[in-house]
Coordinates of C-alpha atoms and ligand atoms in Angstrom, one line a residue:
X1 CA -5.1 -11.6 -4.2
X2 CA -1.7 -12.7 -5.5
X3 CA 1.5 -10.8 -5.7
X4 CA 0.7 -8.5 -2.8
X5 CA 3.6 -8.1 -0.4
X6 CA 3.3 -8.6 3.3
X7 CA 6.0 -7.6 5.8
X8 CA 6.1 -9.7 9.0
X9 CA 7.8 -8.0 11.9
X10 CA 8.3 -10.6 14.6
X11 CA 11.4 -11.6 16.5
X12 CA 10.4 -15.2 17.2
X13 CA 11.5 -17.1 14.2
X14 CA 9.2 -20.1 14.6
X15 CA 6.1 -17.8 14.6
X16 CA 7.5 -15.8 11.7
X17 CA 8.1 -19.0 9.7
X18 CA 4.6 -20.3 10.5
X19 CA 3.0 -17.1 9.3
X20 CA 5.2 -16.8 6.3
X21 CA 4.4 -20.3 5.2
X22 CA 0.7 -19.7 5.3
X23 CA 0.9 -16.4 3.5
X24 CA 3.1 -17.7 0.7
X25 CA 0.7 -20.6 0.2
X26 CA -2.1 -18.1 -0.1
X27 CA -0.2 -16.4 -2.9
X28 CA 1.4 -13.4 -1.1
X29 CA 4.9 -12.3 -1.4
X30 CA 6.5 -12.3 2.1
X31 CA 9.3 -10.3 3.6
X32 CA 10.5 -10.5 7.1
X33 CA 12.0 -8.3 9.8
X34 CA 13.2 -9.2 13.3
X35 CA 12.9 -5.8 14.9
X36 CA 11.6 -2.3 14.2
X37 CA 14.8 -1.0 12.7
X38 CA 14.9 -3.8 10.2
X39 CA 11.2 -3.2 9.5
X40 CA 12.0 0.5 8.7
X41 CA 14.6 -0.3 6.2
X42 CA 12.4 -3.0 4.6
X43 CA 9.6 -0.5 4.3
X44 CA 11.9 2.0 2.6
X45 CA 13.4 -0.7 0.3
X46 CA 10.3 -2.3 -1.0
X47 CA 7.2 -0.8 0.1
X48 CA 5.0 -3.6 1.3
X49 CA 1.2 -3.6 0.9
X50 CA 0.5 -4.6 4.5
X51 CA 2.4 -5.0 7.7
X52 CA 1.9 -7.7 10.4
X53 CA 3.6 -6.3 13.5
X54 CA 4.2 -8.2 16.7
X55 CA 3.6 -6.1 19.9
X56 CA 6.7 -7.4 21.7
X57 CA 9.8 -6.6 19.7
X58 CA 13.4 -6.3 21.0
X59 CA 14.2 -2.7 20.1
X60 CA 10.9 -0.8 20.3
X61 CA 7.3 -2.0 20.8
X62 CA 5.2 -2.9 17.8
X63 CA 2.8 -0.2 19.0
X64 CA 5.5 2.4 18.8
X65 CA 6.4 1.3 15.3
X66 CA 2.8 1.5 14.3
X67 CA 2.4 5.0 15.7
X68 CA 5.6 6.1 13.8
X69 CA 4.3 4.6 10.6
X70 CA 0.9 6.3 10.9
X71 CA 2.4 9.6 11.9
X72 CA 4.7 9.7 8.8
X73 CA 3.0 11.2 5.7
X74 CA 4.9 8.8 3.5
X75 CA 3.7 5.7 5.2
X76 CA 0.4 6.6 6.8
X77 CA -1.6 4.7 4.2
X78 CA 0.3 1.5 4.9
X79 CA -2.2 -1.0 6.6
X80 CA -0.9 -2.4 9.9
X81 CA -2.3 -5.4 11.8
X82 CA -0.9 -5.8 15.3
X83 CA -0.2 -9.2 16.7
X84 CA -0.2 -9.7 20.4
X85 CA -0.3 -12.3 23.1
X86 CA -2.0 -9.8 25.3
X87 CA -5.7 -10.1 25.2
X88 CA -6.6 -7.2 27.5
X89 CA -9.2 -4.9 26.2
X90 CA -7.1 -1.8 27.1
X91 CA -4.3 -3.1 24.9
X92 CA -6.6 -3.5 22.0
X93 CA -7.9 0.0 22.4
X94 CA -4.3 1.3 22.7
X95 CA -3.4 -0.6 19.5
X96 CA -6.3 0.8 17.5
X97 CA -5.7 4.3 18.8
X98 CA -2.1 4.0 17.8
X99 CA -3.3 3.6 14.3
X100 CA -3.4 -0.1 13.8
X101 CA -6.0 -1.1 11.2
X102 CA -6.7 -4.4 13.0
X103 CA -5.6 -6.4 16.0
X104 CA -5.1 -10.2 16.2
X105 CA -4.5 -12.0 19.5
X106 CA -2.2 -15.0 19.7
X107 CA -2.7 -17.8 19.4
X108 CA -4.5 -17.4 16.1
X109 CA -5.1 -19.9 13.3
X110 CA -3.5 -19.2 9.9
X111 CA -7.0 -19.2 8.5
X112 CA -8.2 -16.5 10.9
X113 CA -5.1 -14.4 10.2
X114 CA -5.6 -14.7 6.4
X115 CA -9.3 -13.6 6.7
X116 CA -8.3 -10.6 8.8
X117 CA -5.6 -9.6 6.2
X118 CA -8.0 -9.9 3.4
X119 CA -10.6 -7.8 5.2
X120 CA -8.0 -5.1 5.9
X121 CA -6.7 -5.1 2.3
X122 CA -10.2 -4.9 0.9
X123 CA -11.0 -2.0 3.1
X124 CA -7.7 -0.1 2.5
X125 CA -7.1 -1.0 -1.1
X126 CA -9.8 -2.5 -3.3
X127 CA -7.4 -3.5 -6.0
X128 CA -5.3 -5.5 -3.5
X129 CA -8.4 -7.6 -3.0
X130 CA -8.8 -7.9 -6.8
X131 CA -11.7 -5.6 -7.1
X132 CA -12.0 -3.2 -10.0
X133 CA -12.0 0.6 -9.3
X134 CA -13.8 3.2 -11.2
X135 CA -13.4 6.9 -11.7
X136 CA -15.3 8.9 -14.2
X137 CA -15.4 6.9 -17.4
X138 CA -12.4 4.8 -16.4
X139 CA -12.5 1.3 -14.9
X140 CA -9.3 -0.4 -13.8
X141 CA -9.3 -4.1 -13.4
X142 CA -6.3 -5.3 -11.3
X143 CA -6.9 -8.9 -12.2
X144 CA -6.6 -8.5 -15.9
X145 CA -4.4 -5.4 -15.7
X146 CA -6.7 -3.7 -18.0
X147 CA -8.1 -0.2 -18.1
X148 CA -11.4 0.4 -19.9
X149 CA -12.9 3.7 -20.9
X150 CA -16.5 3.2 -21.8
X151 CA -16.2 0.0 -24.0
X152 CA -12.7 0.5 -25.2
X153 CA -9.4 -0.6 -23.7
X154 CA -6.9 2.1 -22.9
X155 CA -3.5 1.2 -24.1
X156 CA -0.9 1.9 -21.3
X157 CA 2.7 1.1 -20.6
X158 CA 3.5 -0.7 -17.4
X159 CA 4.6 2.4 -15.6
X160 CA 1.6 4.4 -16.7
X161 CA -0.6 1.6 -15.5
X162 CA 1.0 1.6 -12.1
X163 CA 0.8 5.4 -11.9
X164 CA -2.9 5.3 -12.9
X165 CA -3.7 2.5 -10.4
X166 CA -2.0 4.5 -7.6
X167 CA -3.9 7.7 -8.6
X168 CA -7.2 5.8 -8.8
X169 CA -6.6 4.3 -5.3
X170 CA -5.8 7.7 -3.9
X171 CA -8.0 10.3 -5.5
X172 CA -8.3 13.9 -4.6
X173 CA -5.0 14.1 -2.9
X174 CA -1.9 16.0 -4.1
X175 CA 1.3 14.0 -4.4
X176 CA 4.7 15.6 -4.8
X177 CA 7.0 14.1 -7.5
X178 CA 9.2 12.6 -4.8
X179 CA 6.1 10.9 -3.2
X180 CA 5.1 9.5 -6.5
X181 CA 8.6 8.1 -7.1
X182 CA 8.5 6.5 -3.7
X183 CA 5.0 5.0 -4.0
X184 CA 4.9 4.1 -7.7
X185 CA 8.6 3.4 -8.6
X186 CA 9.7 2.2 -5.1
X187 CA 11.8 3.8 -2.5
X188 CA 15.3 2.6 -3.4
X189 CA 15.2 3.2 -7.2
X190 CA 17.2 6.1 -8.4
X191 CA 15.1 8.0 -10.8
X192 CA 15.1 11.7 -11.4
X193 CA 12.0 13.6 -10.4
X194 CA 11.4 14.8 -14.0
X195 CA 10.9 11.2 -15.0
X196 CA 7.6 11.5 -13.2
X197 CA 6.6 14.3 -15.6
X198 CA 7.5 12.2 -18.6
X199 CA 5.2 9.4 -17.4
X200 CA 2.4 11.8 -16.4
X201 CA 2.6 13.2 -20.0
X202 CA 2.4 9.7 -21.5
X203 CA -0.5 8.8 -19.2
X204 CA -2.4 11.9 -20.2
X205 CA -1.7 11.2 -23.8
X206 CA -3.1 7.7 -23.4
X207 CA -6.2 9.0 -21.7
X208 CA -6.8 11.9 -24.2
X209 CA -8.8 10.0 -26.8
X210 CA -11.2 9.1 -24.1
X211 CA -11.5 12.7 -22.8
X212 CA -10.1 11.5 -19.5
X213 CA -6.7 13.3 -19.5
X214 CA -8.1 16.1 -17.3
X215 CA -8.4 13.6 -14.5
X216 CA -4.6 13.9 -14.0
X217 CA -4.2 17.4 -12.7
X218 CA -1.1 19.5 -12.2
X219 CA -1.0 21.3 -8.9
X220 CA 1.4 24.1 -9.4
X221 CA 4.3 24.1 -7.0
X222 CA 3.1 20.9 -5.4
X223 CA 2.8 18.0 -7.8
X224 CA -0.1 16.0 -9.2
X225 CA -3.6 15.1 -8.2
X226 CA -6.1 12.7 -9.7
X227 CA -9.6 13.9 -9.4
X228 CA -13.0 13.5 -11.2
X229 CA -13.7 17.1 -10.1
X230 CA -12.6 19.9 -12.4
X231 CA -9.3 21.6 -11.5
Ligands
CA1 CA1 7.8 -11.0 19.8

Protein backbone atom coordinates (compact mmCIF):
# COMPACT_ATOMS: atom_id res chain seq x y z
CA UNK A 1 0.00 0.00 0.00
CA UNK A 2 2.83 2.39 -0.76
CA UNK A 3 2.71 5.75 -2.43
CA UNK A 4 -0.81 6.62 -1.32
CA UNK A 5 -1.09 10.11 0.02
CA UNK A 6 -2.73 10.87 3.33
CA UNK A 7 -3.56 14.38 4.47
CA UNK A 8 -3.53 14.91 8.24
CA UNK A 9 -5.67 17.83 9.38
CA UNK A 10 -4.77 18.49 13.00
CA UNK A 11 -3.70 21.70 14.76
CA UNK A 12 -1.69 20.03 17.52
CA UNK A 13 1.76 19.55 16.11
CA UNK A 14 2.93 16.75 18.45
CA UNK A 15 -0.07 14.62 17.47
CA UNK A 16 0.38 15.45 13.80
CA UNK A 17 4.06 14.51 13.98
CA UNK A 18 3.29 11.26 15.75
CA UNK A 19 0.70 10.24 13.16
CA UNK A 20 2.88 11.37 10.24
CA UNK A 21 5.83 9.37 11.55
CA UNK A 22 3.81 6.16 11.75
CA UNK A 23 2.25 6.64 8.32
CA UNK A 24 5.55 7.41 6.59
CA UNK A 25 7.05 4.32 8.14
CA UNK A 26 4.15 2.32 6.73
CA UNK A 27 4.98 3.62 3.24
CA UNK A 28 2.43 6.41 2.86
CA UNK A 29 3.15 9.86 1.54
CA UNK A 30 1.99 12.37 4.13
CA UNK A 31 0.85 15.95 3.82
CA UNK A 32 -0.27 18.11 6.73
CA UNK A 33 -2.67 20.95 7.42
CA UNK A 34 -3.21 22.91 10.62
CA UNK A 35 -6.77 23.99 9.96
CA UNK A 36 -9.67 23.59 7.55
CA UNK A 37 -8.67 26.38 5.20
CA UNK A 38 -5.18 24.92 4.77
CA UNK A 39 -6.79 21.51 4.29
CA UNK A 40 -8.95 22.88 1.47
CA UNK A 41 -5.98 24.25 -0.42
CA UNK A 42 -4.00 21.02 0.07
CA UNK A 43 -6.92 19.02 -1.31
CA UNK A 44 -7.05 21.26 -4.36
CA UNK A 45 -3.26 21.18 -4.88
CA UNK A 46 -2.57 17.50 -4.61
CA UNK A 47 -5.58 15.40 -4.24
CA UNK A 48 -4.90 13.05 -1.32
CA UNK A 49 -6.16 9.47 -1.23
CA UNK A 50 -7.50 9.76 2.30
CA UNK A 51 -8.01 12.43 4.96
CA UNK A 52 -7.50 12.15 8.69
CA UNK A 53 -9.46 15.00 10.20
CA UNK A 54 -9.36 16.05 13.83
CA UNK A 55 -12.74 17.12 15.20
CA UNK A 56 -11.40 20.14 17.10
CA UNK A 57 -9.76 22.57 14.71
CA UNK A 58 -9.24 26.32 15.10
CA UNK A 59 -11.25 27.74 12.19
CA UNK A 60 -14.09 25.25 11.67
CA UNK A 61 -14.82 21.88 13.19
CA UNK A 62 -13.55 18.75 11.52
CA UNK A 63 -17.15 17.67 11.22
CA UNK A 64 -17.99 20.78 9.20
CA UNK A 65 -15.00 20.16 6.95
CA UNK A 66 -16.11 16.55 6.44
CA UNK A 67 -19.65 17.65 5.58
CA UNK A 68 -18.34 20.18 3.06
CA UNK A 69 -16.10 17.57 1.43
CA UNK A 70 -18.90 15.06 1.15
CA UNK A 71 -21.35 17.64 -0.22
CA UNK A 72 -19.00 18.72 -2.98
CA UNK A 73 -19.28 16.57 -6.11
CA UNK A 74 -15.58 16.99 -6.82
CA UNK A 75 -14.48 15.62 -3.46
CA UNK A 76 -17.29 13.40 -2.26
CA UNK A 77 -15.36 10.20 -3.03
CA UNK A 78 -12.47 11.28 -0.82
CA UNK A 79 -12.38 8.97 2.20
CA UNK A 80 -12.39 10.76 5.56
CA UNK A 81 -11.54 9.35 8.98
CA UNK A 82 -12.51 11.65 11.85
CA UNK A 83 -10.23 11.78 14.89
CA UNK A 84 -11.70 12.84 18.15
CA UNK A 85 -11.12 12.97 21.87
CA UNK A 86 -14.86 12.76 22.40
CA UNK A 87 -16.03 9.25 22.94
CA UNK A 88 -19.74 9.97 23.24
CA UNK A 89 -21.94 7.82 21.09
CA UNK A 90 -23.91 10.81 19.80
CA UNK A 91 -20.70 12.36 18.44
CA UNK A 92 -19.88 9.16 16.66
CA UNK A 93 -23.30 9.12 15.07
CA UNK A 94 -22.97 12.80 14.08
CA UNK A 95 -19.56 12.07 12.57
CA UNK A 96 -20.78 9.18 10.48
CA UNK A 97 -23.93 11.01 9.46
CA UNK A 98 -21.74 13.94 8.42
CA UNK A 99 -20.24 11.58 5.88
CA UNK A 100 -17.09 10.36 7.64
CA UNK A 101 -16.06 6.90 6.46
CA UNK A 102 -14.81 5.97 9.90
CA UNK A 103 -14.24 7.44 13.33
CA UNK A 104 -11.26 6.93 15.66
CA UNK A 105 -11.25 8.03 19.28
CA UNK A 106 -8.11 9.46 20.90
CA UNK A 107 -5.95 8.13 22.34
CA UNK A 108 -5.37 5.51 19.67
CA UNK A 109 -2.31 3.43 18.93
CA UNK A 110 -0.52 4.00 15.61
CA UNK A 111 -1.21 0.38 14.83
CA UNK A 112 -4.94 0.76 15.37
CA UNK A 113 -5.03 3.88 13.20
CA UNK A 114 -3.13 2.11 10.43
CA UNK A 115 -5.55 -0.81 10.49
CA UNK A 116 -8.52 1.56 10.22
CA UNK A 117 -6.89 3.47 7.34
CA UNK A 118 -6.21 0.25 5.46
CA UNK A 119 -9.76 -0.94 6.00
CA UNK A 120 -11.21 2.32 4.67
CA UNK A 121 -8.87 2.35 1.66
CA UNK A 122 -9.74 -1.25 0.86
CA UNK A 123 -13.41 -0.42 1.01
CA UNK A 124 -13.26 2.80 -0.98
CA UNK A 125 -10.50 2.00 -3.44
CA UNK A 126 -9.40 -1.59 -4.01
CA UNK A 127 -6.31 -0.48 -5.91
CA UNK A 128 -5.20 1.65 -2.96
CA UNK A 129 -4.99 -1.56 -0.99
CA UNK A 130 -3.00 -3.17 -3.81
CA UNK A 131 -5.86 -5.29 -5.07
CA UNK A 132 -6.39 -5.88 -8.76
CA UNK A 133 -9.61 -4.67 -10.36
CA UNK A 134 -11.41 -6.27 -13.25
CA UNK A 135 -13.87 -4.99 -15.80
CA UNK A 136 -14.94 -7.06 -18.77
CA UNK A 137 -11.82 -8.71 -20.18
CA UNK A 138 -9.53 -6.19 -18.48
CA UNK A 139 -7.61 -6.72 -15.29
CA UNK A 140 -5.56 -3.92 -13.77
CA UNK A 141 -2.89 -4.81 -11.24
CA UNK A 142 -1.86 -1.69 -9.27
CA UNK A 143 1.18 -3.44 -7.77
CA UNK A 144 2.87 -4.27 -11.08
CA UNK A 145 1.17 -1.36 -12.92
CA UNK A 146 0.09 -3.80 -15.58
CA UNK A 147 -3.12 -4.16 -17.46
CA UNK A 148 -3.97 -7.58 -18.84
CA UNK A 149 -6.62 -8.38 -21.41
CA UNK A 150 -7.21 -12.11 -21.45
CA UNK A 151 -3.61 -13.38 -21.42
CA UNK A 152 -2.00 -10.39 -23.06
CA UNK A 153 -0.50 -7.25 -21.64
CA UNK A 154 -2.06 -4.00 -22.82
CA UNK A 155 0.64 -1.47 -23.62
CA UNK A 156 -0.27 1.89 -22.08
CA UNK A 157 1.50 5.18 -21.51
CA UNK A 158 1.56 6.49 -17.91
CA UNK A 159 -1.31 8.94 -18.44
CA UNK A 160 -3.47 6.33 -20.17
CA UNK A 161 -2.75 3.94 -17.31
CA UNK A 162 -3.85 6.51 -14.70
CA UNK A 163 -6.91 7.37 -16.74
CA UNK A 164 -7.88 3.71 -17.06
CA UNK A 165 -7.27 3.08 -13.36
CA UNK A 166 -9.49 6.03 -12.46
CA UNK A 167 -12.21 4.79 -14.81
CA UNK A 168 -12.05 1.23 -13.54
CA UNK A 169 -12.32 2.47 -9.96
CA UNK A 170 -15.33 4.63 -10.83
CA UNK A 171 -17.37 2.72 -13.39
CA UNK A 172 -20.77 3.71 -14.75
CA UNK A 173 -20.42 7.37 -13.88
CA UNK A 174 -20.09 10.27 -16.24
CA UNK A 175 -17.11 12.57 -15.74
CA UNK A 176 -16.72 15.94 -17.39
CA UNK A 177 -13.33 16.74 -18.91
CA UNK A 178 -12.68 19.22 -16.11
CA UNK A 179 -13.38 16.54 -13.51
CA UNK A 180 -11.04 14.10 -15.23
CA UNK A 181 -8.33 16.76 -15.33
CA UNK A 182 -8.82 17.35 -11.65
CA UNK A 183 -8.86 13.70 -10.67
CA UNK A 184 -6.34 12.17 -13.04
CA UNK A 185 -3.96 15.04 -13.78
CA UNK A 186 -4.24 16.81 -10.42
CA UNK A 187 -5.95 20.05 -9.48
CA UNK A 188 -3.23 22.59 -9.99
CA UNK A 189 -1.82 21.44 -13.28
CA UNK A 190 -2.65 23.69 -16.17
CA UNK A 191 -3.77 21.43 -18.98
CA UNK A 192 -6.33 22.24 -21.63
CA UNK A 193 -9.52 20.24 -21.62
CA UNK A 194 -8.94 18.90 -25.11
CA UNK A 195 -5.82 17.15 -23.75
CA UNK A 196 -8.29 14.78 -22.12
CA UNK A 197 -9.68 13.91 -25.55
CA UNK A 198 -6.19 13.16 -26.84
CA UNK A 199 -5.52 10.69 -24.04
CA UNK A 200 -8.98 9.16 -24.33
CA UNK A 201 -8.22 8.50 -28.01
CA UNK A 202 -4.86 6.92 -27.11
CA UNK A 203 -6.49 4.81 -24.45
CA UNK A 204 -9.16 3.57 -26.84
CA UNK A 205 -6.51 2.81 -29.44
CA UNK A 206 -4.53 0.76 -26.91
CA UNK A 207 -7.67 -1.16 -25.97
CA UNK A 208 -8.87 -1.67 -29.53
CA UNK A 209 -6.86 -4.84 -30.33
CA UNK A 210 -8.55 -6.46 -27.32
CA UNK A 211 -12.03 -5.29 -28.32
CA UNK A 212 -12.21 -3.27 -25.11
CA UNK A 213 -12.25 0.23 -26.59
CA UNK A 214 -16.04 0.41 -26.32
CA UNK A 215 -15.69 0.39 -22.52
CA UNK A 216 -14.59 4.03 -22.76
CA UNK A 217 -17.78 5.77 -23.77
CA UNK A 218 -18.42 9.32 -24.92
CA UNK A 219 -21.43 10.93 -23.33
CA UNK A 220 -22.37 13.74 -25.67
CA UNK A 221 -22.40 17.15 -24.06
CA UNK A 222 -21.19 15.74 -20.74
CA UNK A 223 -17.91 13.89 -20.93
CA UNK A 224 -16.84 10.30 -20.60
CA UNK A 225 -17.97 7.18 -18.86
CA UNK A 226 -16.39 3.78 -18.35
CA UNK A 227 -18.85 0.94 -18.46
CA UNK A 228 -19.03 -2.73 -19.34
CA UNK A 229 -22.62 -2.15 -20.39
CA UNK A 230 -23.21 -1.10 -23.99
CA UNK A 231 -23.69 2.62 -24.64
CA1 LIG B 1 -7.21 19.56 17.51
